[in-house]
Amino acid sequence: MLIITRKAGESLKIGDDVTINIAEVRGTQVKIQIEAPREVPVHREEVFFRIQREQNKEFSDV
């Protein structure tokens, strides 16, 4: 795991196509802006895991 320190208004790049901007830091909350191509799925972790569970359930029901 890589840990990077950024301040509001700063960014980081993932590969050539994904940029993560730190939009705001307020207390323990951080608002981020993600710029990625449409074909790159971007989900909150809990949504990502729910999608995976539903897809796995669909395949196991077949």
mmCIF file of N, CA and C in Angstrom:
data_model
loop_
_atom_site.group_PDB
_atom_site.id
_atom_site.type_symbol
_atom_site.label_atom_id
_atom_site.label_comp_id
_atom_site.label_asym_id
_atom_site.label_seq_id
_atom_site.Cartn_x
_atom_site.Cartn_y
_atom_site.Cartn_z
ATOM 1 N N MET A 1 0.846 -1.174 0.000
ATOM 2 C CA MET A 1 0.000 0.000 0.000
ATOM 3 C C MET A 1 0.890 1.235 0.000
ATOM 4 N N LEU A 2 0.487 2.209 -0.763
ATOM 5 C CA LEU A 2 1.202 3.473 -0.847
ATOM 6 C C LEU A 2 0.387 4.541 -0.129
ATOM 7 N N ILE A 3 0.999 5.288 0.754
ATOM 8 C CA ILE A 3 0.329 6.379 1.459
ATOM 9 C C ILE A 3 0.934 7.686 0.973
ATOM 10 N N ILE A 4 0.066 8.584 0.501
ATOM 11 C CA ILE A 4 0.505 9.859 -0.053
ATOM 12 C C ILE A 4 -0.212 10.976 0.699
ATOM 13 N N THR A 5 0.513 11.984 1.095
ATOM 14 C CA THR A 5 -0.077 13.138 1.764
ATOM 15 C C THR A 5 -0.374 14.211 0.730
ATOM 16 N N ARG A 6 -1.593 14.713 0.730
ATOM 17 C CA ARG A 6 -2.004 15.775 -0.182
ATOM 18 C C ARG A 6 -2.829 16.786 0.591
ATOM 19 N N LYS A 7 -2.821 18.016 0.154
ATOM 20 C CA LYS A 7 -3.636 19.081 0.742
ATOM 21 C C LYS A 7 -4.758 19.432 -0.222
ATOM 22 N N ALA A 8 -5.746 20.149 0.276
ATOM 23 C CA ALA A 8 -6.830 20.610 -0.590
ATOM 24 C C ALA A 8 -6.247 21.374 -1.772
ATOM 25 N N GLY A 9 -6.750 21.069 -2.957
ATOM 26 C CA GLY A 9 -6.263 21.707 -4.173
ATOM 27 C C GLY A 9 -5.144 20.948 -4.853
ATOM 28 N N GLU A 10 -4.586 19.942 -4.188
ATOM 29 C CA GLU A 10 -3.516 19.141 -4.790
ATOM 30 C C GLU A 10 -4.106 17.876 -5.417
ATOM 31 N N SER A 11 -3.333 17.236 -6.268
ATOM 32 C CA SER A 11 -3.810 16.079 -7.029
ATOM 33 C C SER A 11 -2.799 14.952 -7.000
ATOM 34 N N LEU A 12 -3.241 13.799 -7.496
ATOM 35 C CA LEU A 12 -2.324 12.705 -7.790
ATOM 36 C C LEU A 12 -2.809 12.010 -9.039
ATOM 37 N N LYS A 13 -1.897 11.379 -9.744
ATOM 38 C CA LYS A 13 -2.199 10.694 -10.998
ATOM 39 C C LYS A 13 -2.068 9.196 -10.802
ATOM 40 N N ILE A 14 -2.981 8.451 -11.426
ATOM 41 C CA ILE A 14 -2.894 6.995 -11.484
ATOM 42 C C ILE A 14 -2.828 6.651 -12.962
ATOM 43 N N GLY A 15 -1.677 6.180 -13.395
ATOM 44 C CA GLY A 15 -1.484 5.930 -14.818
ATOM 45 C C GLY A 15 -1.592 7.230 -15.598
ATOM 46 N N ASP A 16 -1.924 7.100 -16.883
ATOM 47 C CA ASP A 16 -2.029 8.268 -17.752
ATOM 48 C C ASP A 16 -3.415 8.896 -17.722
ATOM 49 N N ASP A 17 -4.436 8.115 -17.319
ATOM 50 C CA ASP A 17 -5.813 8.531 -17.545
ATOM 51 C C ASP A 17 -6.616 8.905 -16.308
ATOM 52 N N VAL A 18 -6.111 8.650 -15.115
ATOM 53 C CA VAL A 18 -6.893 8.895 -13.908
ATOM 54 C C VAL A 18 -6.205 9.958 -13.049
ATOM 55 N N THR A 19 -6.984 10.983 -12.675
ATOM 56 C CA THR A 19 -6.496 12.036 -11.788
ATOM 57 C C THR A 19 -7.428 12.112 -10.591
ATOM 58 N N ILE A 20 -6.851 12.169 -9.401
ATOM 59 C CA ILE A 20 -7.621 12.335 -8.177
ATOM 60 C C ILE A 20 -7.240 13.685 -7.589
ATOM 61 N N ASN A 21 -8.244 14.545 -7.444
ATOM 62 C CA ASN A 21 -8.053 15.882 -6.889
ATOM 63 C C ASN A 21 -8.630 15.924 -5.483
ATOM 64 N N ILE A 22 -7.907 16.518 -4.559
ATOM 65 C CA ILE A 22 -8.424 16.723 -3.210
ATOM 66 C C ILE A 22 -9.203 18.038 -3.264
ATOM 67 N N ALA A 23 -10.526 17.940 -3.201
ATOM 68 C CA ALA A 23 -11.373 19.118 -3.347
ATOM 69 C C ALA A 23 -11.493 19.889 -2.041
ATOM 70 N N GLU A 24 -11.630 19.168 -0.924
ATOM 71 C CA GLU A 24 -11.857 19.842 0.353
ATOM 72 C C GLU A 24 -11.502 18.899 1.491
ATOM 73 N N VAL A 25 -10.934 19.446 2.543
ATOM 74 C CA VAL A 25 -10.665 18.702 3.774
ATOM 75 C C VAL A 25 -11.358 19.466 4.895
ATOM 76 N N ARG A 26 -12.272 18.789 5.583
ATOM 77 C CA ARG A 26 -13.016 19.420 6.681
ATOM 78 C C ARG A 26 -13.063 18.435 7.836
ATOM 79 N N GLY A 27 -12.246 18.668 8.840
ATOM 80 C CA GLY A 27 -12.181 17.744 9.973
ATOM 81 C C GLY A 27 -11.651 16.389 9.511
ATOM 82 N N THR A 28 -12.449 15.343 9.733
ATOM 83 C CA THR A 28 -12.037 13.995 9.328
ATOM 84 C C THR A 28 -12.584 13.608 7.962
ATOM 85 N N GLN A 29 -13.307 14.532 7.308
ATOM 86 C CA GLN A 29 -13.869 14.235 5.990
ATOM 87 C C GLN A 29 -13.020 14.838 4.890
ATOM 88 N N VAL A 30 -12.858 14.060 3.821
ATOM 89 C CA VAL A 30 -12.108 14.519 2.656
ATOM 90 C C VAL A 30 -13.004 14.355 1.437
ATOM 91 N N LYS A 31 -13.185 15.413 0.676
ATOM 92 C CA LYS A 31 -13.941 15.332 -0.572
ATOM 93 C C LYS A 31 -12.929 15.217 -1.707
ATOM 94 N N ILE A 32 -13.131 14.206 -2.536
ATOM 95 C CA ILE A 32 -12.221 14.003 -3.660
ATOM 96 C C ILE A 32 -12.995 14.094 -4.974
ATOM 97 N N GLN A 33 -12.279 14.488 -5.996
ATOM 98 C CA GLN A 33 -12.819 14.555 -7.345
ATOM 99 C C GLN A 33 -12.002 13.584 -8.184
ATOM 100 N N ILE A 34 -12.675 12.709 -8.905
ATOM 101 C CA ILE A 34 -11.989 11.694 -9.701
ATOM 102 C C ILE A 34 -12.267 11.962 -11.174
ATOM 103 N N GLU A 35 -11.214 12.112 -11.940
ATOM 104 C CA GLU A 35 -11.330 12.265 -13.386
ATOM 105 C C GLU A 35 -10.785 10.997 -14.022
ATOM 106 N N ALA A 36 -11.668 10.271 -14.711
ATOM 107 C CA ALA A 36 -11.282 9.006 -15.330
ATOM 108 C C ALA A 36 -12.094 8.817 -16.608
ATOM 109 N N PRO A 37 -11.560 8.053 -17.557
ATOM 110 C CA PRO A 37 -12.336 7.762 -18.768
ATOM 111 C C PRO A 37 -13.638 7.041 -18.402
ATOM 112 N N ARG A 38 -14.660 7.209 -19.218
ATOM 113 C CA ARG A 38 -15.965 6.587 -18.958
ATOM 114 C C ARG A 38 -15.879 5.073 -18.818
ATOM 115 N N GLU A 39 -14.941 4.449 -19.509
ATOM 116 C CA GLU A 39 -14.845 2.978 -19.462
ATOM 117 C C GLU A 39 -14.190 2.464 -18.175
ATOM 118 N N VAL A 40 -13.694 3.363 -17.334
ATOM 119 C CA VAL A 40 -13.087 2.971 -16.059
ATOM 120 C C VAL A 40 -14.160 3.105 -14.973
ATOM 121 N N PRO A 41 -14.618 1.978 -14.408
ATOM 122 C CA PRO A 41 -15.638 2.076 -13.358
ATOM 123 C C PRO A 41 -15.051 2.678 -12.083
ATOM 124 N N VAL A 42 -15.801 3.589 -11.467
ATOM 125 C CA VAL A 42 -15.388 4.208 -10.209
ATOM 126 C C VAL A 42 -16.569 4.080 -9.247
ATOM 127 N N HIS A 43 -16.345 3.368 -8.135
ATOM 128 C CA HIS A 43 -17.405 3.141 -7.142
ATOM 129 C C HIS A 43 -16.837 3.322 -5.750
ATOM 130 N N ARG A 44 -17.709 3.693 -4.797
ATOM 131 C CA ARG A 44 -17.324 3.611 -3.395
ATOM 132 C C ARG A 44 -17.119 2.137 -3.081
ATOM 133 N N GLU A 45 -16.254 1.846 -2.127
ATOM 134 C CA GLU A 45 -15.896 0.459 -1.832
ATOM 135 C C GLU A 45 -17.111 -0.400 -1.502
ATOM 136 N N GLU A 46 -18.031 0.106 -0.669
ATOM 137 C CA GLU A 46 -19.188 -0.708 -0.285
ATOM 138 C C GLU A 46 -20.090 -1.002 -1.484
ATOM 139 N N VAL A 47 -20.189 -0.071 -2.430
ATOM 140 C CA VAL A 47 -20.970 -0.294 -3.646
ATOM 141 C C VAL A 47 -20.266 -1.317 -4.523
ATOM 142 N N PHE A 48 -18.961 -1.214 -4.642
ATOM 143 C CA PHE A 48 -18.174 -2.160 -5.430
ATOM 144 C C PHE A 48 -18.394 -3.592 -4.936
ATOM 145 N N PHE A 49 -18.319 -3.784 -3.604
ATOM 146 C CA PHE A 49 -18.500 -5.129 -3.045
ATOM 147 C C PHE A 49 -19.928 -5.628 -3.243
ATOM 148 N N ARG A 50 -20.925 -4.744 -3.156
ATOM 149 C CA ARG A 50 -22.312 -5.147 -3.393
ATOM 150 C C ARG A 50 -22.486 -5.613 -4.841
ATOM 151 N N ILE A 51 -21.914 -4.889 -5.782
ATOM 152 C CA ILE A 51 -21.981 -5.275 -7.196
ATOM 153 C C ILE A 51 -21.338 -6.644 -7.393
ATOM 154 N N GLN A 52 -20.178 -6.855 -6.776
ATOM 155 C CA GLN A 52 -19.504 -8.152 -6.904
ATOM 156 C C GLN A 52 -20.357 -9.283 -6.339
ATOM 157 N N ARG A 53 -20.954 -9.069 -5.160
ATOM 158 C CA ARG A 53 -21.808 -10.105 -4.556
ATOM 159 C C ARG A 53 -22.980 -10.437 -5.461
ATOM 160 N N GLU A 54 -23.615 -9.399 -6.027
ATOM 161 C CA GLU A 54 -24.758 -9.630 -6.910
ATOM 162 C C GLU A 54 -24.345 -10.372 -8.170
ATOM 163 N N GLN A 55 -23.194 -10.034 -8.730
ATOM 164 C CA GLN A 55 -22.716 -10.735 -9.926
ATOM 165 C C GLN A 55 -22.377 -12.180 -9.607
ATOM 166 N N ASN A 56 -21.742 -12.423 -8.467
ATOM 167 C CA ASN A 56 -21.410 -13.789 -8.077
ATOM 168 C C ASN A 56 -22.679 -14.596 -7.832
ATOM 169 N N LYS A 57 -23.693 -13.979 -7.245
ATOM 170 C CA LYS A 57 -24.962 -14.661 -7.002
ATOM 171 C C LYS A 57 -25.614 -15.048 -8.325
ATOM 172 N N GLU A 58 -25.589 -14.141 -9.322
ATOM 173 C CA GLU A 58 -26.163 -14.435 -10.621
ATOM 174 C C GLU A 58 -25.490 -15.637 -11.268
ATOM 175 N N PHE A 59 -24.168 -15.724 -11.146
ATOM 176 C CA PHE A 59 -23.445 -16.833 -11.754
ATOM 177 C C PHE A 59 -23.671 -18.133 -11.004
ATOM 178 N N SER A 60 -23.863 -18.070 -9.699
ATOM 179 C CA SER A 60 -24.081 -19.300 -8.927
ATOM 180 C C SER A 60 -25.494 -19.830 -9.093
ATOM 181 N N ASP A 61 -26.453 -18.972 -9.513
ATOM 182 C CA ASP A 61 -27.826 -19.398 -9.732
ATOM 183 C C ASP A 61 -28.023 -20.092 -11.060
ATOM 184 N N VAL A 62 -27.012 -20.020 -11.931
ATOM 185 C CA VAL A 62 -27.143 -20.587 -13.283
ATOM 186 C C VAL A 62 -26.929 -22.068 -13.258
#
